[in-house]
Amino acid sequence: MSKIPLTAIADQLPRAWNSTVVGRAAGANLKVLRMDDAAYPDESHDFDEALLVLDGCMRLDLQGQVTEVNAGEVFIVPAGVPHAVAPGSHGTLVIIDR
């Protein structure tokens, strides 16, 4: 067991929007990434996905409706729902998924 420095790991990633798995708990992946103000394209999954903003703000685009998820907030995207990230998103994002 050890602490995981999430923001430090995100800061050291070679590219923004390129997540890395930092651990697993209860069968779920715990990933971290750095957002850099650029958009991220539409995607959907066959599982629910939790998006937790550690610092900054993620502008989550759900079928044309943009919702701001701020530091300390989490948004759970249900399985099968297309989602993207709108420009202006920045900071550190934790993704919990399969």
CSV table of N, CA and C in Angstrom, one decimal:
chain,number,residue,atom,x,y,z
A,1,MET,N,0.8,-1.2,0.0
A,1,MET,CA,0.0,0.0,0.0
A,1,MET,C,0.9,1.2,0.0
A,2,SER,N,0.5,2.2,-0.8
A,2,SER,CA,1.2,3.5,-0.8
A,2,SER,C,0.3,4.6,-1.3
A,3,LYS,N,0.7,5.8,-1.1
A,3,LYS,CA,0.0,7.0,-1.6
A,3,LYS,C,0.3,7.1,-3.1
A,4,ILE,N,-0.7,7.6,-3.8
A,4,ILE,CA,-0.5,7.9,-5.2
A,4,ILE,C,-0.6,9.4,-5.5
A,5,PRO,N,0.5,10.0,-5.9
A,5,PRO,CA,0.4,11.5,-6.2
A,5,PRO,C,-0.2,11.8,-7.5
A,6,LEU,N,-1.6,11.9,-7.5
A,6,LEU,CA,-2.3,12.0,-8.8
A,6,LEU,C,-1.9,13.2,-9.6
A,7,THR,N,-1.9,14.4,-9.1
A,7,THR,CA,-1.6,15.5,-9.9
A,7,THR,C,-0.2,15.5,-10.4
A,8,ALA,N,0.8,15.0,-9.6
A,8,ALA,CA,2.2,14.9,-10.0
A,8,ALA,C,2.3,14.0,-11.2
A,9,ILE,N,1.6,12.8,-11.1
A,9,ILE,CA,1.6,11.9,-12.2
A,9,ILE,C,1.0,12.5,-13.5
A,10,ALA,N,-0.1,13.2,-13.4
A,10,ALA,CA,-0.7,13.8,-14.5
A,10,ALA,C,0.2,14.9,-15.1
A,11,ASP,N,0.9,15.7,-14.3
A,11,ASP,CA,1.8,16.7,-14.8
A,11,ASP,C,2.9,16.1,-15.6
A,12,GLN,N,3.3,14.9,-15.2
A,12,GLN,CA,4.5,14.3,-15.9
A,12,GLN,C,4.1,13.5,-17.1
A,13,LEU,N,2.9,13.3,-17.4
A,13,LEU,CA,2.5,12.6,-18.6
A,13,LEU,C,3.0,13.3,-19.9
A,14,PRO,N,3.4,12.6,-20.9
A,14,PRO,CA,4.0,13.2,-22.1
A,14,PRO,C,3.0,14.0,-22.9
A,15,ARG,N,1.7,13.7,-22.8
A,15,ARG,CA,0.7,14.4,-23.6
A,15,ARG,C,-0.6,14.5,-22.8
A,16,ALA,N,-1.3,15.6,-23.0
A,16,ALA,CA,-2.6,15.8,-22.4
A,16,ALA,C,-3.5,14.8,-23.0
A,17,TRP,N,-4.6,14.5,-22.3
A,17,TRP,CA,-5.7,13.6,-22.8
A,17,TRP,C,-5.2,12.2,-23.0
A,18,ASN,N,-4.0,11.9,-22.5
A,18,ASN,CA,-3.5,10.5,-22.6
A,18,ASN,C,-3.4,9.9,-21.1
A,19,SER,N,-4.5,9.2,-20.8
A,19,SER,CA,-4.6,8.7,-19.4
A,19,SER,C,-3.6,7.6,-19.1
A,20,THR,N,-3.3,7.4,-17.8
A,20,THR,CA,-2.5,6.2,-17.4
A,20,THR,C,-3.2,5.6,-16.2
A,21,VAL,N,-3.3,4.3,-16.1
A,21,VAL,CA,-3.9,3.6,-15.0
A,21,VAL,C,-2.9,3.7,-13.8
A,22,VAL,N,-3.4,4.2,-12.7
A,22,VAL,CA,-2.5,4.3,-11.5
A,22,VAL,C,-2.9,3.3,-10.4
A,23,GLY,N,-4.0,2.5,-10.6
A,23,GLY,CA,-4.4,1.5,-9.7
A,23,GLY,C,-5.7,0.9,-10.1
A,24,ARG,N,-6.1,-0.1,-9.3
A,24,ARG,CA,-7.4,-0.8,-9.4
A,24,ARG,C,-8.0,-1.0,-8.0
A,25,ALA,N,-9.3,-0.8,-8.0
A,25,ALA,CA,-10.0,-1.0,-6.7
A,25,ALA,C,-11.4,-1.5,-7.1
A,26,ALA,N,-11.9,-2.6,-6.4
A,26,ALA,CA,-13.2,-3.1,-6.5
A,26,ALA,C,-13.5,-3.5,-8.0
A,27,GLY,N,-12.4,-3.9,-8.7
A,27,GLY,CA,-12.6,-4.3,-10.1
A,27,GLY,C,-12.6,-3.1,-11.1
A,28,ALA,N,-12.4,-1.9,-10.6
A,28,ALA,CA,-12.4,-0.7,-11.5
A,28,ALA,C,-11.0,-0.2,-11.7
A,29,ASN,N,-10.8,0.4,-12.9
A,29,ASN,CA,-9.5,1.1,-13.1
A,29,ASN,C,-9.6,2.5,-12.6
A,30,LEU,N,-8.5,3.0,-12.0
A,30,LEU,CA,-8.3,4.3,-11.6
A,30,LEU,C,-7.3,5.0,-12.5
A,31,LYS,N,-7.7,5.9,-13.3
A,31,LYS,CA,-6.8,6.5,-14.3
A,31,LYS,C,-6.7,8.0,-14.0
A,32,VAL,N,-5.6,8.6,-14.4
A,32,VAL,CA,-5.4,10.1,-14.3
A,32,VAL,C,-4.9,10.6,-15.6
A,33,LEU,N,-5.3,11.9,-15.9
A,33,LEU,CA,-4.8,12.5,-17.1
A,33,LEU,C,-4.8,14.0,-16.8
A,34,ARG,N,-4.2,14.7,-17.7
A,34,ARG,CA,-4.1,16.2,-17.7
A,34,ARG,C,-4.9,16.7,-18.9
A,35,MET,N,-5.8,17.7,-18.6
A,35,MET,CA,-6.6,18.4,-19.6
A,35,MET,C,-5.8,19.7,-20.0
A,36,ASP,N,-5.9,20.1,-21.2
A,36,ASP,CA,-5.1,21.2,-21.7
A,36,ASP,C,-5.8,22.2,-22.5
A,37,ASP,N,-7.1,22.5,-22.3
A,37,ASP,CA,-7.9,23.4,-23.0
A,37,ASP,C,-8.4,23.0,-24.3
A,38,ALA,N,-7.9,21.9,-24.9
A,38,ALA,CA,-8.3,21.4,-26.2
A,38,ALA,C,-9.6,20.5,-26.0
A,39,ALA,N,-10.3,20.3,-27.0
A,39,ALA,CA,-11.5,19.4,-27.0
A,39,ALA,C,-11.0,18.0,-27.1
A,40,TYR,N,-11.9,17.1,-26.6
A,40,TYR,CA,-11.7,15.7,-26.8
A,40,TYR,C,-12.9,15.1,-27.5
A,41,PRO,N,-12.7,14.2,-28.5
A,41,PRO,CA,-13.8,13.8,-29.3
A,41,PRO,C,-14.8,12.9,-28.6
A,42,ASP,N,-16.0,12.8,-29.2
A,42,ASP,CA,-17.1,12.0,-28.7
A,42,ASP,C,-16.7,10.5,-28.6
A,43,GLU,N,-17.2,9.9,-27.5
A,43,GLU,CA,-17.0,8.5,-27.3
A,43,GLU,C,-18.1,8.0,-26.4
A,44,SER,N,-18.3,6.7,-26.4
A,44,SER,CA,-19.2,6.0,-25.5
A,44,SER,C,-18.7,4.7,-25.1
A,45,HIS,N,-19.2,4.1,-24.0
A,45,HIS,CA,-18.6,2.9,-23.5
A,45,HIS,C,-19.8,2.0,-23.1
A,46,ASP,N,-19.5,0.7,-22.9
A,46,ASP,CA,-20.5,-0.3,-22.5
A,46,ASP,C,-20.5,-0.4,-21.0
A,47,PHE,N,-20.0,0.6,-20.3
A,47,PHE,CA,-20.0,0.6,-18.8
A,47,PHE,C,-20.1,2.1,-18.4
A,48,ASP,N,-20.6,2.2,-17.1
A,48,ASP,CA,-20.7,3.6,-16.5
A,48,ASP,C,-19.2,4.1,-16.3
A,49,GLU,N,-19.1,5.4,-16.4
A,49,GLU,CA,-17.7,6.0,-16.3
A,49,GLU,C,-17.8,7.2,-15.3
A,50,ALA,N,-17.0,7.2,-14.3
A,50,ALA,CA,-17.0,8.3,-13.3
A,50,ALA,C,-15.9,9.2,-13.7
A,51,LEU,N,-16.2,10.5,-13.8
A,51,LEU,CA,-15.2,11.6,-14.2
A,51,LEU,C,-15.1,12.5,-13.0
A,52,LEU,N,-14.0,12.5,-12.3
A,52,LEU,CA,-13.7,13.3,-11.1
A,52,LEU,C,-12.7,14.3,-11.4
A,53,VAL,N,-13.0,15.6,-11.2
A,53,VAL,CA,-12.1,16.7,-11.5
A,53,VAL,C,-11.4,17.0,-10.2
A,54,LEU,N,-10.0,16.8,-10.2
A,54,LEU,CA,-9.2,17.1,-9.0
A,54,LEU,C,-9.0,18.6,-8.9
A,55,ASP,N,-8.6,19.2,-10.0
A,55,ASP,CA,-8.3,20.7,-10.1
A,55,ASP,C,-8.7,21.2,-11.5
A,56,GLY,N,-9.1,22.4,-11.6
A,56,GLY,CA,-9.5,23.0,-12.8
A,56,GLY,C,-11.0,22.8,-13.1
A,57,CYS,N,-11.3,22.6,-14.4
A,57,CYS,CA,-12.7,22.5,-14.8
A,57,CYS,C,-12.8,21.7,-16.1
A,58,MET,N,-13.7,20.7,-16.1
A,58,MET,CA,-14.0,20.0,-17.3
A,58,MET,C,-15.3,20.4,-17.9
A,59,ARG,N,-15.3,20.7,-19.2
A,59,ARG,CA,-16.5,21.1,-19.8
A,59,ARG,C,-17.1,19.9,-20.6
A,60,LEU,N,-17.9,19.1,-20.0
A,60,LEU,CA,-18.4,17.9,-20.5
A,60,LEU,C,-19.6,18.2,-21.4
A,61,ASP,N,-19.4,17.6,-22.7
A,61,ASP,CA,-20.5,17.8,-23.7
A,61,ASP,C,-21.2,16.5,-23.8
A,62,LEU,N,-22.5,16.6,-23.4
A,62,LEU,CA,-23.4,15.4,-23.5
A,62,LEU,C,-24.4,15.7,-24.6
A,63,GLN,N,-24.2,15.2,-25.8
A,63,GLN,CA,-25.1,15.4,-26.9
A,63,GLN,C,-25.5,16.8,-27.1
A,64,GLY,N,-24.5,17.7,-27.1
A,64,GLY,CA,-24.7,19.1,-27.4
A,64,GLY,C,-24.9,20.0,-26.2
A,65,GLN,N,-25.2,19.4,-25.0
A,65,GLN,CA,-25.4,20.2,-23.8
A,65,GLN,C,-24.1,20.1,-23.0
A,66,VAL,N,-23.5,21.3,-22.8
A,66,VAL,CA,-22.2,21.4,-22.0
A,66,VAL,C,-22.5,21.6,-20.6
A,67,THR,N,-21.9,20.8,-19.7
A,67,THR,CA,-22.0,20.9,-18.3
A,67,THR,C,-20.6,21.1,-17.7
A,68,GLU,N,-20.4,22.1,-16.9
A,68,GLU,CA,-19.1,22.3,-16.3
A,68,GLU,C,-19.0,21.5,-15.0
A,69,VAL,N,-18.0,20.7,-14.9
A,69,VAL,CA,-17.7,19.9,-13.7
A,69,VAL,C,-16.4,20.5,-13.1
A,70,ASN,N,-16.5,21.0,-11.9
A,70,ASN,CA,-15.4,21.8,-11.3
A,70,ASN,C,-14.7,20.9,-10.3
A,71,ALA,N,-13.6,21.5,-9.8
A,71,ALA,CA,-12.7,20.8,-8.9
A,71,ALA,C,-13.5,20.3,-7.7
A,72,GLY,N,-13.3,19.0,-7.3
A,72,GLY,CA,-14.1,18.4,-6.2
A,72,GLY,C,-15.4,17.8,-6.6
A,73,GLU,N,-15.8,17.9,-7.9
A,73,GLU,CA,-17.0,17.4,-8.4
A,73,GLU,C,-16.8,16.1,-9.3
A,74,VAL,N,-17.8,15.2,-9.3
A,74,VAL,CA,-17.7,14.0,-10.1
A,74,VAL,C,-19.0,14.0,-11.0
A,75,PHE,N,-18.8,13.5,-12.2
A,75,PHE,CA,-20.0,13.3,-13.1
A,75,PHE,C,-19.9,11.8,-13.5
A,76,ILE,N,-21.0,11.1,-13.3
A,76,ILE,CA,-21.1,9.7,-13.8
A,76,ILE,C,-21.8,9.6,-15.1
A,77,VAL,N,-21.1,9.2,-16.1
A,77,VAL,CA,-21.7,9.1,-17.4
A,77,VAL,C,-22.3,7.7,-17.5
A,78,PRO,N,-23.6,7.5,-17.8
A,78,PRO,CA,-24.1,6.1,-17.9
A,78,PRO,C,-23.6,5.4,-19.1
A,79,ALA,N,-23.6,4.1,-19.0
A,79,ALA,CA,-23.2,3.3,-20.2
A,79,ALA,C,-24.0,3.6,-21.4
A,80,GLY,N,-23.3,3.7,-22.6
A,80,GLY,CA,-24.0,3.9,-23.8
A,80,GLY,C,-24.2,5.4,-24.2
A,81,VAL,N,-24.0,6.3,-23.3
A,81,VAL,CA,-24.3,7.7,-23.5
A,81,VAL,C,-23.0,8.4,-24.2
A,82,PRO,N,-23.2,8.9,-25.4
A,82,PRO,CA,-22.1,9.6,-26.1
A,82,PRO,C,-21.7,10.8,-25.3
A,83,HIS,N,-20.4,11.0,-25.1
A,83,HIS,CA,-19.9,12.2,-24.4
A,83,HIS,C,-18.6,12.7,-25.0
A,84,ALA,N,-18.4,14.0,-24.9
A,84,ALA,CA,-17.1,14.6,-25.4
A,84,ALA,C,-16.7,15.6,-24.4
A,85,VAL,N,-15.5,16.2,-24.6
A,85,VAL,CA,-15.1,17.3,-23.8
A,85,VAL,C,-14.9,18.5,-24.6
A,86,ALA,N,-15.6,19.6,-24.2
A,86,ALA,CA,-15.6,20.9,-25.0
A,86,ALA,C,-14.3,21.6,-24.7
A,87,PRO,N,-13.9,22.5,-25.7
A,87,PRO,CA,-12.7,23.3,-25.5
A,87,PRO,C,-12.8,24.1,-24.2
A,88,GLY,N,-11.7,24.4,-23.6
A,88,GLY,CA,-11.6,25.2,-22.3
A,88,GLY,C,-11.5,24.4,-21.1
A,89,SER,N,-11.5,23.1,-21.2
A,89,SER,CA,-11.3,22.2,-20.1
A,89,SER,C,-9.8,22.2,-19.7
A,90,HIS,N,-9.5,22.2,-18.4
A,90,HIS,CA,-8.1,22.3,-18.0
A,90,HIS,C,-8.0,21.7,-16.6
A,91,GLY,N,-6.8,21.2,-16.2
A,91,GLY,CA,-6.6,20.7,-14.9
A,91,GLY,C,-6.4,19.2,-14.9
A,92,THR,N,-6.7,18.6,-13.8
A,92,THR,CA,-6.4,17.1,-13.6
A,92,THR,C,-7.7,16.4,-13.5
A,93,LEU,N,-7.8,15.3,-14.2
A,93,LEU,CA,-9.0,14.5,-14.3
A,93,LEU,C,-8.7,13.1,-13.8
A,94,VAL,N,-9.6,12.5,-13.0
A,94,VAL,CA,-9.5,11.1,-12.6
A,94,VAL,C,-10.7,10.4,-13.3
A,95,ILE,N,-10.4,9.3,-13.9
A,95,ILE,CA,-11.4,8.5,-14.6
A,95,ILE,C,-11.5,7.1,-13.8
A,96,ILE,N,-12.7,6.8,-13.5
A,96,ILE,CA,-12.9,5.5,-12.8
A,96,ILE,C,-13.8,4.7,-13.8
A,97,ASP,N,-13.3,3.5,-14.3
A,97,ASP,CA,-14.0,2.8,-15.3
A,97,ASP,C,-13.5,1.3,-15.3
A,98,ARG,N,-14.0,0.5,-16.2
A,98,ARG,CA,-13.6,-0.9,-16.3
A,98,ARG,C,-12.5,-1.0,-17.3
